Structure formats: C-alpha cells, structure tokens
mmCIF file of C-alpha atoms in Angstrom:
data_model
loop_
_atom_site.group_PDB
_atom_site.id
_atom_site.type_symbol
_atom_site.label_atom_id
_atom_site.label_comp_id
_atom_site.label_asym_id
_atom_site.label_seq_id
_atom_site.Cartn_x
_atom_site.Cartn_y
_atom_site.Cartn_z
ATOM 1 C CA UNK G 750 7.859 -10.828 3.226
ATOM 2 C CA UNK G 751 10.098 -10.002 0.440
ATOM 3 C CA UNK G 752 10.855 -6.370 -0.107
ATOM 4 C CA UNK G 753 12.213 -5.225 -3.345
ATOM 5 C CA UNK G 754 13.267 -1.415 -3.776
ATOM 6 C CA UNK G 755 14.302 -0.058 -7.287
ATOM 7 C CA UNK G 756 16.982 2.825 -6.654
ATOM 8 C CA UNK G 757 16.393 3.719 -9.684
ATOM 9 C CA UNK G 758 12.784 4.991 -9.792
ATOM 10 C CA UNK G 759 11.336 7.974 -9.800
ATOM 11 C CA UNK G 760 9.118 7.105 -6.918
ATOM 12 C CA UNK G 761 10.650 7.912 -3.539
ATOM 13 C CA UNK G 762 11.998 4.986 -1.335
ATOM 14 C CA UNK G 763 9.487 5.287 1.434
ATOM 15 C CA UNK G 764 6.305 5.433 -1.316
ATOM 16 C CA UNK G 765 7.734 2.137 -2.808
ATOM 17 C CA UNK G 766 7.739 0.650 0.371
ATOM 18 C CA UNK G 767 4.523 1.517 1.714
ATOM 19 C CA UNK G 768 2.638 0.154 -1.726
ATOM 20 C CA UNK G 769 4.607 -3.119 -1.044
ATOM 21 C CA UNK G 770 3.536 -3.535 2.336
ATOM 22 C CA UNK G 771 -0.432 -2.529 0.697
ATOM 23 C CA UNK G 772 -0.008 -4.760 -1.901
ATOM 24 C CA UNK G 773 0.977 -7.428 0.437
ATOM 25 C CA UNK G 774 -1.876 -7.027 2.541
ATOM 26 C CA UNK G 775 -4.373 -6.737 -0.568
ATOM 27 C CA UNK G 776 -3.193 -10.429 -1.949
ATOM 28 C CA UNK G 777 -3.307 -11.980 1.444
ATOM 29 C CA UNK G 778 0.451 -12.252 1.583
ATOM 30 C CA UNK G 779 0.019 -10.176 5.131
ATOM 31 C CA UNK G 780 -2.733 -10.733 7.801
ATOM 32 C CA UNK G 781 -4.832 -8.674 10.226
ATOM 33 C CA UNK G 782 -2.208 -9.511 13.332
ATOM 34 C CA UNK G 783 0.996 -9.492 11.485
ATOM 35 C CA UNK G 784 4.281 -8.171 12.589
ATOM 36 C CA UNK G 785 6.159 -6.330 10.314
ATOM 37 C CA UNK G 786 10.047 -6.506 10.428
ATOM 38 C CA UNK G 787 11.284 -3.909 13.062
ATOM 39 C CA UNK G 788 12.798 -0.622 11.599
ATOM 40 C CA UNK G 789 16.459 -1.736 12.163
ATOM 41 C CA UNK G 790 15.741 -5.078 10.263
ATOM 42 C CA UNK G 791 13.923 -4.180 7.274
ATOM 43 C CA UNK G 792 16.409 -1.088 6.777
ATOM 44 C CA UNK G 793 19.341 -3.563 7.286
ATOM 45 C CA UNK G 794 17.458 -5.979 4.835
ATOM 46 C CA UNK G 795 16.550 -3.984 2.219
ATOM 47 C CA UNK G 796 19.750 -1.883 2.365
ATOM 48 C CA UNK G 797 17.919 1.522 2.896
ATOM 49 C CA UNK G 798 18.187 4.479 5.744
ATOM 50 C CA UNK G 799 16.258 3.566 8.853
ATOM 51 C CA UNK G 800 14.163 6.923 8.696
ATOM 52 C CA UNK G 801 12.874 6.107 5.567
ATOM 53 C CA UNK G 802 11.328 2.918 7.297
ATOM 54 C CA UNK G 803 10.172 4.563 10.198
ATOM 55 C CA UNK G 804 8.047 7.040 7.465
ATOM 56 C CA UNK G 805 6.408 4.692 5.734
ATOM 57 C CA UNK G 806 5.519 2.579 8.676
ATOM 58 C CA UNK G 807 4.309 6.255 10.308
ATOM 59 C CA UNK G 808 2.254 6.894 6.990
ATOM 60 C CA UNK G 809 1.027 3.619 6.918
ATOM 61 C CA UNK G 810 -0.302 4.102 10.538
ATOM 62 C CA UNK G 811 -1.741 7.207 9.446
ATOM 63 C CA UNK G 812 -4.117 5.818 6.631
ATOM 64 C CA UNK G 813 -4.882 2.727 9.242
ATOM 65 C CA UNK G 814 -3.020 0.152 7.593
ATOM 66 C CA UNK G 815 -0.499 -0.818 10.331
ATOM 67 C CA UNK G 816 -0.500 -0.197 14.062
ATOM 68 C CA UNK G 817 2.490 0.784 15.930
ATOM 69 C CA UNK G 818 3.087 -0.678 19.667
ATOM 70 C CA UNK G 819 6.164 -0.065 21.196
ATOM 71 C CA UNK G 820 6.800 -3.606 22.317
ATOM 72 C CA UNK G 821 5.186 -5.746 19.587
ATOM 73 C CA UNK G 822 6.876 -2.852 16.914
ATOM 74 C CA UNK G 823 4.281 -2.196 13.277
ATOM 75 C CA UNK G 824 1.518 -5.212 13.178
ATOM 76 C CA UNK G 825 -0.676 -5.044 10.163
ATOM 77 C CA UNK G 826 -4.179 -4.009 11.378
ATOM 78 C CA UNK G 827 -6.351 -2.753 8.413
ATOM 79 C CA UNK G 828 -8.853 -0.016 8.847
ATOM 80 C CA UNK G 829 -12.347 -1.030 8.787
ATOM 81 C CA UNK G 830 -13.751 2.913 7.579
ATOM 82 C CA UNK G 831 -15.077 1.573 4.392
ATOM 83 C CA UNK G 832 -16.521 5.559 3.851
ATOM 84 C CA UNK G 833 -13.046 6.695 4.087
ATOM 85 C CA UNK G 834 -11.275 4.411 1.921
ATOM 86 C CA UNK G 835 -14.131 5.267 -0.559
ATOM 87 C CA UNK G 836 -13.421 8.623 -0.585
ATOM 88 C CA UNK G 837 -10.040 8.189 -0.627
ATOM 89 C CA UNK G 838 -10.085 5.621 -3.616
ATOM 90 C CA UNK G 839 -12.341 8.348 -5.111
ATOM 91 C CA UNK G 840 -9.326 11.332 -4.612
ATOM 92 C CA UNK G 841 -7.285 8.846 -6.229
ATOM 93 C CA UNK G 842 -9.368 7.729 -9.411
ATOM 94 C CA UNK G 843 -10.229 11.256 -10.235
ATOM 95 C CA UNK G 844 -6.919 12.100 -11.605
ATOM 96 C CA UNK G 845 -6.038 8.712 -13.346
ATOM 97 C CA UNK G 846 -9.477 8.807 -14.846
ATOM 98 C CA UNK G 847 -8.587 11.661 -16.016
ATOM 99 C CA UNK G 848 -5.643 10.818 -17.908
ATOM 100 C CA UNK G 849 -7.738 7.841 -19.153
ATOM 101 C CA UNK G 850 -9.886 10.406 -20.799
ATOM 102 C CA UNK G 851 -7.132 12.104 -22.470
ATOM 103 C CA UNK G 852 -5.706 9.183 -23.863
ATOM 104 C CA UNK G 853 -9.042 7.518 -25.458
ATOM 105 C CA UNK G 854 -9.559 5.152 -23.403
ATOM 106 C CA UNK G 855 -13.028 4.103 -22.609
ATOM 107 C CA UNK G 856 -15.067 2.922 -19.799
ATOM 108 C CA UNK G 857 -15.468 -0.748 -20.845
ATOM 109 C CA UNK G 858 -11.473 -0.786 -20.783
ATOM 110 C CA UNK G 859 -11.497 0.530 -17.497
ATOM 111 C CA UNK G 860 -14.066 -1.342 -15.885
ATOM 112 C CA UNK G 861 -12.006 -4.636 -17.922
ATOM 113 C CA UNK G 862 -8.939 -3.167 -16.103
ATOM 114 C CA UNK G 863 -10.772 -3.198 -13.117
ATOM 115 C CA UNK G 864 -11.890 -6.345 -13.140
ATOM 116 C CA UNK G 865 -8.674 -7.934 -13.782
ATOM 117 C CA UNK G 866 -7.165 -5.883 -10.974
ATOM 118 C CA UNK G 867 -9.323 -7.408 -8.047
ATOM 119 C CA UNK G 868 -9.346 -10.989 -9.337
ATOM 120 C CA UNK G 869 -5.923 -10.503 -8.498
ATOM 121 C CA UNK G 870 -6.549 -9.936 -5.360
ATOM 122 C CA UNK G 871 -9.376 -12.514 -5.060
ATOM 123 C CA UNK G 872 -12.024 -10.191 -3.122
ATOM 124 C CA UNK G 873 -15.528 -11.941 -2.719
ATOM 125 C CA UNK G 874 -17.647 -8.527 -1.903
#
C-alpha cells in the first residue's frame, strides 16, 4: 500500500490518511483481513508523527473501517451497517449538494458524476 501525503494541503495529515486507507479499501486495493502497516512503520514510511497515525487508525476504528488488536496491530474489517453508512453518506451529500445547487449544476450531472465515481470502484449492487 502506497501512501502519499501532500504537506502542503489544507486538509490535515491524519484526514488525508484515513481517505487513503478508504479509498484503498473501496477499489479493492485492501481486503476484509488485511493488516495495515503498524504505527511505527507507516509513520517512519510516510515521514509523519506517529500520533497522527495512531488517530486516523483510531477514527478509522470508530466509523468500522479497521479493527485494532493488540497483537495482529489495525486489520481492515469493513462495517457491514449498511443503515449507518446510509445515513452517514446522507450527512455528507447534504452539504456538497448543496454547493452543487449554488453553482448550477444539475441533477443529471450529478447522477453522471455519480456514475462515473462507482465504476471506479467496480461495485455490482
């Protein structure tokens, strides 16, 4: 798994890490069952503080995307609460919707946009 940080974004360290690690798992790059790189390593990879590992792979425990043993260390183990992640994805379109609406664009755009999004990711549901 390669993990690329850009110092120079606006988006915080530990948010850039956990969408990696989601966008890995969403295009089958990571498995239900696979180990992530312990703390130490990925922070001695990527070149970044080891607490800022530890809170994304917290977070990412926290919205069910990773499990946390202390032997095995974070294996990817994806939460099967389709109603939550609904609502969730919900939370989450609401706002960028939003700014879709401000901007002109329309719903055949963003139901193209959508499309194009999950063929990326090659879902068959």
């Amino acid at each position: 798994m390669v993990i690329e940080i850009d110092f120079n974004s606006d988006e915080a360290i530990y948010v850039q890490l956990m969408n990696q690690i989601i966008m890995g798992i969403a295009t089958s790059r990571l498995q239900e069952g696979d180990p992530l790189p312990s703390v130490r390593q990925l922070a001695d990879t990527v070149g970044i503080n080891m607490h800022t590992v530890n809170k994304a792979y917290s977070l990412l425990r926290q919205e069910g995307f990773v499990t946390i043993d202390r032997r095995r260390g974070a294996i990817i183990a994806v939460d099967v609460d389709k109603i939550k992640a609904l609502e969730e994805m919900k939370e989450n379109l609401l706002v960028a919707l939003a700014k879709g609406c401000c901007r002109n664009v329309s719903r055949s755009e963003v139901h193209d946009l959508i499309d194009e999004i999950y063929d990326e990711y090659e879902i068959d549901n």
